[in-house]
């Protein structure tokens, strides 16, 4: 293999740039030509592909977002779209591809691999919702962004004896809420894996009040009971309550050291895997070790239970 490509796809996450840099630099170090594909699978179909140099990935390790841009592309989900993409790669003699993205992007990567393009996935999503890996690039930064916001919100909550309901991202998983809630001392954490009734939140608030705590932070993962519903129900009980939806600030920002290191290791590992002839696999962290495993095998692996952390958070926020 002499020539490889790299693209970012799906939702962006802080640390993707560090992963691109690692793919480019480790690839060039090993004597490969590395091409950047712009706007994910959409750019691949359209042939938006440029060679990347050591210098084109300079000064990006600390930047959130992705210099290769990201996009969603329905056409790529069709056989025809995939054939168009493969034709673009063939035209440039690119035989290996690194796809940085989430679950959906990995399905796309798997399709290419099944059609003969050597493809390796790097998990990049703030949600940390990919089976087979304990961490994804961007999760740590997003959690830190939420904690920073919670610390500020708590200042106001405690000054006014108020209750704040804060909605965070996470899609089908409450990992961001759980980690940020535990680290930020939230009084209640609502996650999709273990939905709770507002009654239970109310009971916890009552208990807190009885023990002398006059302010509380309730963290809600988007899509579960949405923050607005929780606020409406609690307002009916005459509580002084405010709502904050953190939204897309969780997607951006300067990546933490942990995300930069993870991205650097994963980027270099992806190139190593391609050179060794692997395909249809993702890079992952399991038990603190950097590994690679087939996409299909990763999907079969159970996601770790959120229950122990949720219980710990409950115990520590009484
Ligand atoms: P993420 O990678 O963050 O989960 P998406 O689910 O939006 O984001 O997927 C990103 C892109 O991956 C889609 O726009 C599409 O181009 C491609 N993709 C998703 N699912 C498939 C699939 N089943 N087959 C082929 N490509 C897919």
mmCIF file of N, CA and C and ligand atoms in Angstrom, residues 9-11 41 71-74 76-77 82 101-105 107-108 111 171, ligand 1:
data_model
loop_
_atom_site.group_PDB
_atom_site.id
_atom_site.type_symbol
_atom_site.label_atom_id
_atom_site.label_comp_id
_atom_site.label_asym_id
_atom_site.label_seq_id
_atom_site.Cartn_x
_atom_site.Cartn_y
_atom_site.Cartn_z
ATOM 1 N N UNK A 9 -16.441 12.083 9.355
ATOM 2 C CA UNK A 9 -17.836 11.942 8.910
ATOM 3 C C UNK A 9 -18.784 11.982 10.109
ATOM 4 N N UNK A 10 -20.040 12.328 9.849
ATOM 5 C CA UNK A 10 -21.034 12.381 10.930
ATOM 6 C C UNK A 10 -20.809 13.583 11.830
ATOM 7 N N UNK A 11 -21.203 13.478 13.079
ATOM 8 C CA UNK A 11 -21.054 14.601 14.018
ATOM 9 C C UNK A 11 -19.587 14.861 14.307
ATOM 10 N N UNK A 41 -18.159 11.254 3.363
ATOM 11 C CA UNK A 41 -18.481 10.416 2.202
ATOM 12 C C UNK A 41 -19.018 11.245 1.030
ATOM 13 N N UNK A 71 -19.788 15.905 7.006
ATOM 14 C CA UNK A 71 -21.096 16.029 6.352
ATOM 15 C C UNK A 71 -21.847 14.728 6.533
ATOM 16 N N UNK A 72 -23.132 14.799 6.295
ATOM 17 C CA UNK A 72 -23.914 13.566 6.217
ATOM 18 C C UNK A 72 -24.256 13.370 4.745
ATOM 19 N N UNK A 73 -24.353 12.125 4.303
ATOM 20 C CA UNK A 73 -24.528 11.887 2.875
ATOM 21 C C UNK A 73 -25.420 10.664 2.652
ATOM 22 N N UNK A 74 -26.657 10.930 2.273
ATOM 23 C CA UNK A 74 -27.605 9.821 2.035
ATOM 24 C C UNK A 74 -27.204 8.991 0.832
ATOM 25 N N UNK A 76 -24.467 8.055 -0.165
ATOM 26 C CA UNK A 76 -23.460 7.032 0.122
ATOM 27 C C UNK A 76 -24.085 5.758 0.702
ATOM 28 N N UNK A 77 -25.301 5.872 1.192
ATOM 29 C CA UNK A 77 -25.948 4.676 1.760
ATOM 30 C C UNK A 77 -26.458 3.745 0.653
ATOM 31 N N UNK A 82 -21.833 4.189 -3.240
ATOM 32 C CA UNK A 82 -20.588 3.530 -2.810
ATOM 33 C C UNK A 82 -19.678 3.236 -4.012
ATOM 34 N N UNK A 101 -15.179 8.820 12.762
ATOM 35 C CA UNK A 101 -16.591 9.177 12.950
ATOM 36 C C UNK A 101 -17.280 8.259 13.934
ATOM 37 N N UNK A 102 -18.606 8.268 13.859
ATOM 38 C CA UNK A 102 -19.405 7.477 14.794
ATOM 39 C C UNK A 102 -19.940 6.207 14.158
ATOM 40 N N UNK A 103 -20.944 5.660 14.827
ATOM 41 C CA UNK A 103 -21.594 4.414 14.401
ATOM 42 C C UNK A 103 -21.976 4.370 12.920
ATOM 43 N N UNK A 104 -22.664 5.427 12.478
ATOM 44 C CA UNK A 104 -23.132 5.498 11.093
ATOM 45 C C UNK A 104 -21.952 5.495 10.130
ATOM 46 N N UNK A 105 -20.951 6.292 10.435
ATOM 47 C CA UNK A 105 -19.767 6.363 9.572
ATOM 48 C C UNK A 105 -19.086 5.001 9.484
ATOM 49 N N UNK A 107 -20.585 2.149 9.609
ATOM 50 C CA UNK A 107 -21.357 1.287 8.697
ATOM 51 C C UNK A 107 -20.940 1.575 7.261
ATOM 52 N N UNK A 108 -20.735 2.837 6.974
ATOM 53 C CA UNK A 108 -20.268 3.218 5.640
ATOM 54 C C UNK A 108 -18.883 2.641 5.370
ATOM 55 N N UNK A 111 -19.062 -0.985 4.551
ATOM 56 C CA UNK A 111 -19.513 -1.253 3.182
ATOM 57 C C UNK A 111 -18.316 -1.184 2.219
ATOM 58 N N UNK A 171 -27.524 11.464 22.628
ATOM 59 C CA UNK A 171 -28.305 10.547 21.786
ATOM 60 C C UNK A 171 -28.904 9.415 22.620
HETATM 61 P P1 LIG B 1 -22.175 9.213 12.924
HETATM 62 O O1 LIG B 1 -21.038 8.635 12.153
HETATM 63 O O2 LIG B 1 -21.763 10.357 13.791
HETATM 64 O O3 LIG B 1 -22.956 8.129 13.659
HETATM 65 P P2 LIG B 1 -24.339 9.348 10.913
HETATM 66 O O4 LIG B 1 -25.128 8.254 11.529
HETATM 67 O O5 LIG B 1 -25.058 10.559 10.447
HETATM 68 O O6 LIG B 1 -23.184 9.900 11.874
HETATM 69 O O7 LIG B 1 -23.559 8.718 9.664
HETATM 70 C C1 LIG B 1 -22.662 9.496 8.895
HETATM 71 C C2 LIG B 1 -22.702 9.070 7.456
HETATM 72 O O8 LIG B 1 -22.298 7.696 7.345
HETATM 73 C C3 LIG B 1 -24.080 9.090 6.799
HETATM 74 O O9 LIG B 1 -24.451 10.372 6.361
HETATM 75 C C4 LIG B 1 -23.874 8.150 5.618
HETATM 76 O O10 LIG B 1 -23.199 8.799 4.569
HETATM 77 C C5 LIG B 1 -22.935 7.104 6.224
HETATM 78 N N1 LIG B 1 -23.734 5.923 6.658
HETATM 79 C C6 LIG B 1 -24.515 5.795 7.743
HETATM 80 N N2 LIG B 1 -25.135 4.596 7.788
HETATM 81 C C7 LIG B 1 -24.752 3.935 6.663
HETATM 82 C C8 LIG B 1 -25.037 2.650 6.088
HETATM 83 N N3 LIG B 1 -25.863 1.791 6.692
HETATM 84 N N4 LIG B 1 -24.435 2.334 4.916
HETATM 85 C C9 LIG B 1 -23.607 3.185 4.296
HETATM 86 N N5 LIG B 1 -23.300 4.411 4.779
HETATM 87 C C10 LIG B 1 -23.843 4.785 5.937
#
